[in-house]
C-alpha positions as a printed NumPy array, in Angstrom:
array([[-178.111,  225.797, -138.895],
       [-176.79 ,  224.238, -142.094],
       [-175.58 ,  226.353, -144.987],
       [-177.863,  225.093, -147.754],
       [-176.719,  225.565, -151.357],
       [-179.272,  227.3  , -153.547],
       [-180.124,  226.92 , -157.209],
       [-182.343,  228.974, -159.476],
       [-184.701,  226.982, -161.701],
       [-182.406,  227.718, -164.652],
       [-179.367,  226.425, -162.744],
       [-181.324,  223.312, -161.747],
       [-182.193,  222.546, -165.385],
       [-178.619,  223.193, -166.533],
       [-177.206,  220.912, -163.844],
       [-179.826,  218.204, -164.288],
       [-181.276,  218.179, -167.814],
       [-184.371,  216.01 , -168.211],
       [-182.213,  213.083, -169.345],
       [-180.393,  213.105, -165.967],
       [-183.322,  213.647, -163.622],
       [-183.088,  210.1  , -162.221],
       [-180.201,  211.462, -160.144],
       [-182.292,  214.127, -158.41 ],
       [-185.808,  214.747, -157.127],
       [-187.654,  218.035, -156.839],
       [-189.423,  217.925, -153.473],
       [-192.401,  220.31 , -153.453],
       [-193.357,  221.185, -149.868],
       [-196.316,  223.474, -150.592],
       [-199.831,  222.877, -149.305],
       [-202.208,  220.627, -151.307],
       [-204.262,  223.559, -152.65 ],
       [-201.079,  225.21 , -153.922],
       [-200.004,  221.945, -155.573],
       [-203.385,  221.697, -157.302],
       [-203.072,  225.269, -158.576],
       [-199.635,  224.707, -160.131],
       [-196.829,  222.17 , -159.993],
       [-193.833,  220.804, -161.846],
       [-194.854,  217.513, -163.456],
       [-192.058,  215.323, -162.105],
       [-191.879,  216.801, -158.594],
       [-192.648,  214.785, -155.462],
       [-195.282,  216.49 , -153.312],
       [-194.937,  216.219, -149.539],
       [-196.414,  219.207, -147.664],
       [-193.977,  220.872, -145.267],
       [-195.882,  219.96 , -142.117],
       [-195.797,  216.25 , -143.021],
       [-192.105,  215.949, -143.932],
       [-190.877,  214.938, -140.432],
       [-193.302,  212.013, -140.325],
       [-192.41 ,  210.881, -143.839],
       [-188.606,  210.868, -143.723],
       [-188.658,  207.103, -144.245],
       [-189.912,  207.809, -147.796],
       [-186.869,  209.958, -148.615],
       [-183.516,  208.292, -149.323],
       [-180.781,  210.213, -147.465],
       [-178.241,  209.204, -150.149],
       [-180.338,  210.759, -152.948],
       [-180.072,  214.365, -154.169],
       [-183.031,  216.541, -153.158],
       [-183.928,  219.989, -154.458],
       [-186.621,  221.418, -152.222],
       [-189.128,  223.907, -153.597],
       [-192.155,  225.891, -152.432],
       [-193.832,  229.041, -153.745],
       [-190.981,  231.484, -153.259],
       [-188.128,  229.683, -151.511],
       [-188.698,  230.372, -147.801],
       [-190.53 ,  227.221, -146.677],
       [-188.317,  225.094, -148.881],
       [-185.211,  226.51 , -147.192],
       [-186.597,  225.486, -143.793],
       [-187.274,  221.955, -145.037],
       [-183.841,  221.769, -146.694],
       [-182.24 ,  222.798, -143.382],
       [-184.291,  220.144, -141.575],
       [-183.222,  217.471, -144.069],
       [-179.559,  218.467, -143.76 ],
       [-179.814,  218.356, -139.95 ],
       [-181.387,  214.894, -140.299],
       [-178.363,  213.548, -142.174],
       [-179.291,  214.225, -145.796],
       [-176.007,  215.203, -147.46 ],
       [-177.171,  216.361, -150.905],
       [-179.881,  218.952, -150.353],
       [-180.473,  222.167, -152.287],
       [-183.03 ,  224.954, -152.047],
       [-184.755,  226.129, -155.245],
       [-184.676,  229.925, -155.005],
       [-187.802,  231.644, -156.226],
       [-189.801,  228.401, -156.052],
       [-192.668,  227.563, -158.387],
       [-193.079,  231.237, -159.253],
       [-189.532,  231.461, -160.618],
       [-190.015,  228.087, -162.359],
       [-192.959,  229.577, -164.254],
       [-190.969,  232.683, -165.193],
       [-187.69 ,  230.962, -166.105],
       [-188.549,  227.45 , -167.305],
       [-192.194,  226.763, -168.119],
       [-194.678,  229.583, -168.61 ],
       [-197.508,  227.031, -168.805],
       [-197.146,  226.548, -165.027],
       [-199.7  ,  229.019, -163.632],
       [-198.495,  231.839, -161.385],
       [-200.488,  232.648, -158.278]])
């Protein structure tokens, strides 16, 4: 199993301020109902169960920061991506819940 680097939402925003977000994509792997309840505006939504069938949509040379509600599902997807040859993959610790607490309180908590 790959050793996936982790970032808090604050670390993500420090490393990639909004002006540099072309270099990275937040990949939200939560279920559609969770996405509808709350999401980060510029994140790409691909539910966890559909990621294997949609790898052709994800550039392996790009930087991906995977997120979910709390960081567990996203870690699994990040490990899968790394095992599939994606070299620049991070897990967002605390997920959307931590994003709401640390970055944007307008993102609803659930």
